[in-house]
Amino acid sequence: MTARHTLTGNIQRHEGFHSETLGNEREILVYLPPGYRRAGARRYPVLYLQDGQNVFDAVTAFGGVEWMVD
C-alpha cells in the first residue's frame, strides 16, 4: 500500500538554518496554526520536534506513518 500525502495546514520551509551545536546548516519545517498571521500580538506555545521526517506527511515518513502533529 502506497502512502498518500497527509500534509495539512501552513508549513513553512526554512533552508540554511545554522546550527551552532552541529556546526552546519539544516532545513527546518515550521507549522503555523490557522489565523497565525492575523493574530497580532497573540503568543503561541512552541513544541520542538527533532525527528526529521515523520512529523507532517505520511509520504516522507518512515513506514508511511506520520506523527499527525498538524
PDB file of C-alpha atoms in Angstrom:
ATOM      1  CA  MET A   1       0.000   0.000   0.000  1.00  0.00           C
ATOM      2  CA  THR A   2       1.415   3.369  -1.023  1.00  0.00           C
ATOM      3  CA  ALA A   3       1.189   6.237   1.465  1.00  0.00           C
ATOM      4  CA  ARG A   4      -0.821   9.286   0.403  1.00  0.00           C
ATOM      5  CA  HIS A   5       0.106  12.871   1.248  1.00  0.00           C
ATOM      6  CA  THR A   6      -1.302  13.886   4.634  1.00  0.00           C
ATOM      7  CA  LEU A   7       0.302  17.330   4.859  1.00  0.00           C
ATOM      8  CA  THR A   8      -2.168  19.909   6.189  1.00  0.00           C
ATOM      9  CA  GLY A   9      -2.013  23.476   7.440  1.00  0.00           C
ATOM     10  CA  ASN A  10       0.582  26.139   6.834  1.00  0.00           C
ATOM     11  CA  ILE A  11       4.053  24.557   6.796  1.00  0.00           C
ATOM     12  CA  GLN A  12       6.934  26.988   6.275  1.00  0.00           C
ATOM     13  CA  ARG A  13      10.235  25.568   4.986  1.00  0.00           C
ATOM     14  CA  HIS A  14      13.436  27.342   6.082  1.00  0.00           C
ATOM     15  CA  GLU A  15      16.645  26.251   4.374  1.00  0.00           C
ATOM     16  CA  GLY A  16      20.089  27.194   5.603  1.00  0.00           C
ATOM     17  CA  PHE A  17      19.196  27.376   9.319  1.00  0.00           C
ATOM     18  CA  HIS A  18      22.581  27.418  11.062  1.00  0.00           C
ATOM     19  CA  SER A  19      23.094  25.033  13.993  1.00  0.00           C
ATOM     20  CA  GLU A  20      25.849  26.087  16.391  1.00  0.00           C
ATOM     21  CA  THR A  21      25.711  22.686  18.091  1.00  0.00           C
ATOM     22  CA  LEU A  22      26.002  20.623  14.904  1.00  0.00           C
ATOM     23  CA  GLY A  23      28.278  23.090  13.138  1.00  0.00           C
ATOM     24  CA  ASN A  24      26.297  23.013   9.900  1.00  0.00           C
ATOM     25  CA  GLU A  25      23.168  24.269   8.195  1.00  0.00           C
ATOM     26  CA  ARG A  26      19.888  22.396   8.318  1.00  0.00           C
ATOM     27  CA  GLU A  27      16.474  22.587   6.734  1.00  0.00           C
ATOM     28  CA  ILE A  28      13.680  23.154   9.250  1.00  0.00           C
ATOM     29  CA  LEU A  29       9.912  22.990   8.861  1.00  0.00           C
ATOM     30  CA  VAL A  30       7.656  25.229  10.930  1.00  0.00           C
ATOM     31  CA  TYR A  31       3.920  24.612  11.317  1.00  0.00           C
ATOM     32  CA  LEU A  32       1.860  27.787  11.764  1.00  0.00           C
ATOM     33  CA  PRO A  33      -1.693  27.362  13.116  1.00  0.00           C
ATOM     34  CA  PRO A  34      -4.748  28.765  11.297  1.00  0.00           C
ATOM     35  CA  GLY A  35      -5.030  32.525  11.813  1.00  0.00           C
ATOM     36  CA  TYR A  36      -1.383  32.904  12.870  1.00  0.00           C
ATOM     37  CA  ARG A  37      -0.678  35.823  10.518  1.00  0.00           C
ATOM     38  CA  ARG A  38      -3.776  37.719  11.724  1.00  0.00           C
ATOM     39  CA  ALA A  39      -3.087  37.093  15.424  1.00  0.00           C
ATOM     40  CA  GLY A  40      -1.132  40.318  16.017  1.00  0.00           C
ATOM     41  CA  ALA A  41       0.489  40.204  19.449  1.00  0.00           C
ATOM     42  CA  ARG A  42      -1.049  36.861  20.427  1.00  0.00           C
ATOM     43  CA  ARG A  43       1.536  34.417  21.763  1.00  0.00           C
ATOM     44  CA  TYR A  44       1.504  30.721  20.935  1.00  0.00           C
ATOM     45  CA  PRO A  45       3.087  27.787  22.767  1.00  0.00           C
ATOM     46  CA  VAL A  46       6.019  26.152  20.985  1.00  0.00           C
ATOM     47  CA  LEU A  47       6.715  22.463  20.521  1.00  0.00           C
ATOM     48  CA  TYR A  48      10.108  21.400  19.130  1.00  0.00           C
ATOM     49  CA  LEU A  49      10.173  18.023  17.378  1.00  0.00           C
ATOM     50  CA  GLN A  50      13.544  16.706  16.273  1.00  0.00           C
ATOM     51  CA  ASP A  51      12.696  13.706  14.189  1.00  0.00           C
ATOM     52  CA  GLY A  52      13.372  14.849  10.691  1.00  0.00           C
ATOM     53  CA  GLN A  53      10.790  13.136   8.527  1.00  0.00           C
ATOM     54  CA  ASN A  54       7.925  11.570  10.458  1.00  0.00           C
ATOM     55  CA  VAL A  55       6.233  14.732  11.656  1.00  0.00           C
ATOM     56  CA  PHE A  56       3.971  16.184   8.938  1.00  0.00           C
ATOM     57  CA  ASP A  57       3.499  13.911   5.934  1.00  0.00           C
ATOM     58  CA  ALA A  58       2.984  10.158   5.550  1.00  0.00           C
ATOM     59  CA  VAL A  59       4.741  10.186   2.154  1.00  0.00           C
ATOM     60  CA  THR A  60       8.056  11.273   3.704  1.00  0.00           C
ATOM     61  CA  ALA A  61       7.580   9.328   6.956  1.00  0.00           C
ATOM     62  CA  PHE A  62       9.362   6.060   7.652  1.00  0.00           C
ATOM     63  CA  GLY A  63       6.924   3.229   7.023  1.00  0.00           C
ATOM     64  CA  GLY A  64       4.316   5.650   5.651  1.00  0.00           C
ATOM     65  CA  VAL A  65       3.077   6.706   9.104  1.00  0.00           C
ATOM     66  CA  GLU A  66       3.316  10.319  10.260  1.00  0.00           C
ATOM     67  CA  TRP A  67       3.089  11.664  13.816  1.00  0.00           C
ATOM     68  CA  MET A  68      -0.041  13.728  12.936  1.00  0.00           C
ATOM     69  CA  VAL A  69       1.062  16.839  14.836  1.00  0.00           C
ATOM     70  CA  ASP A  70      -0.557  19.150  12.295  1.00  0.00           C
TER      71      ASP A  70
END
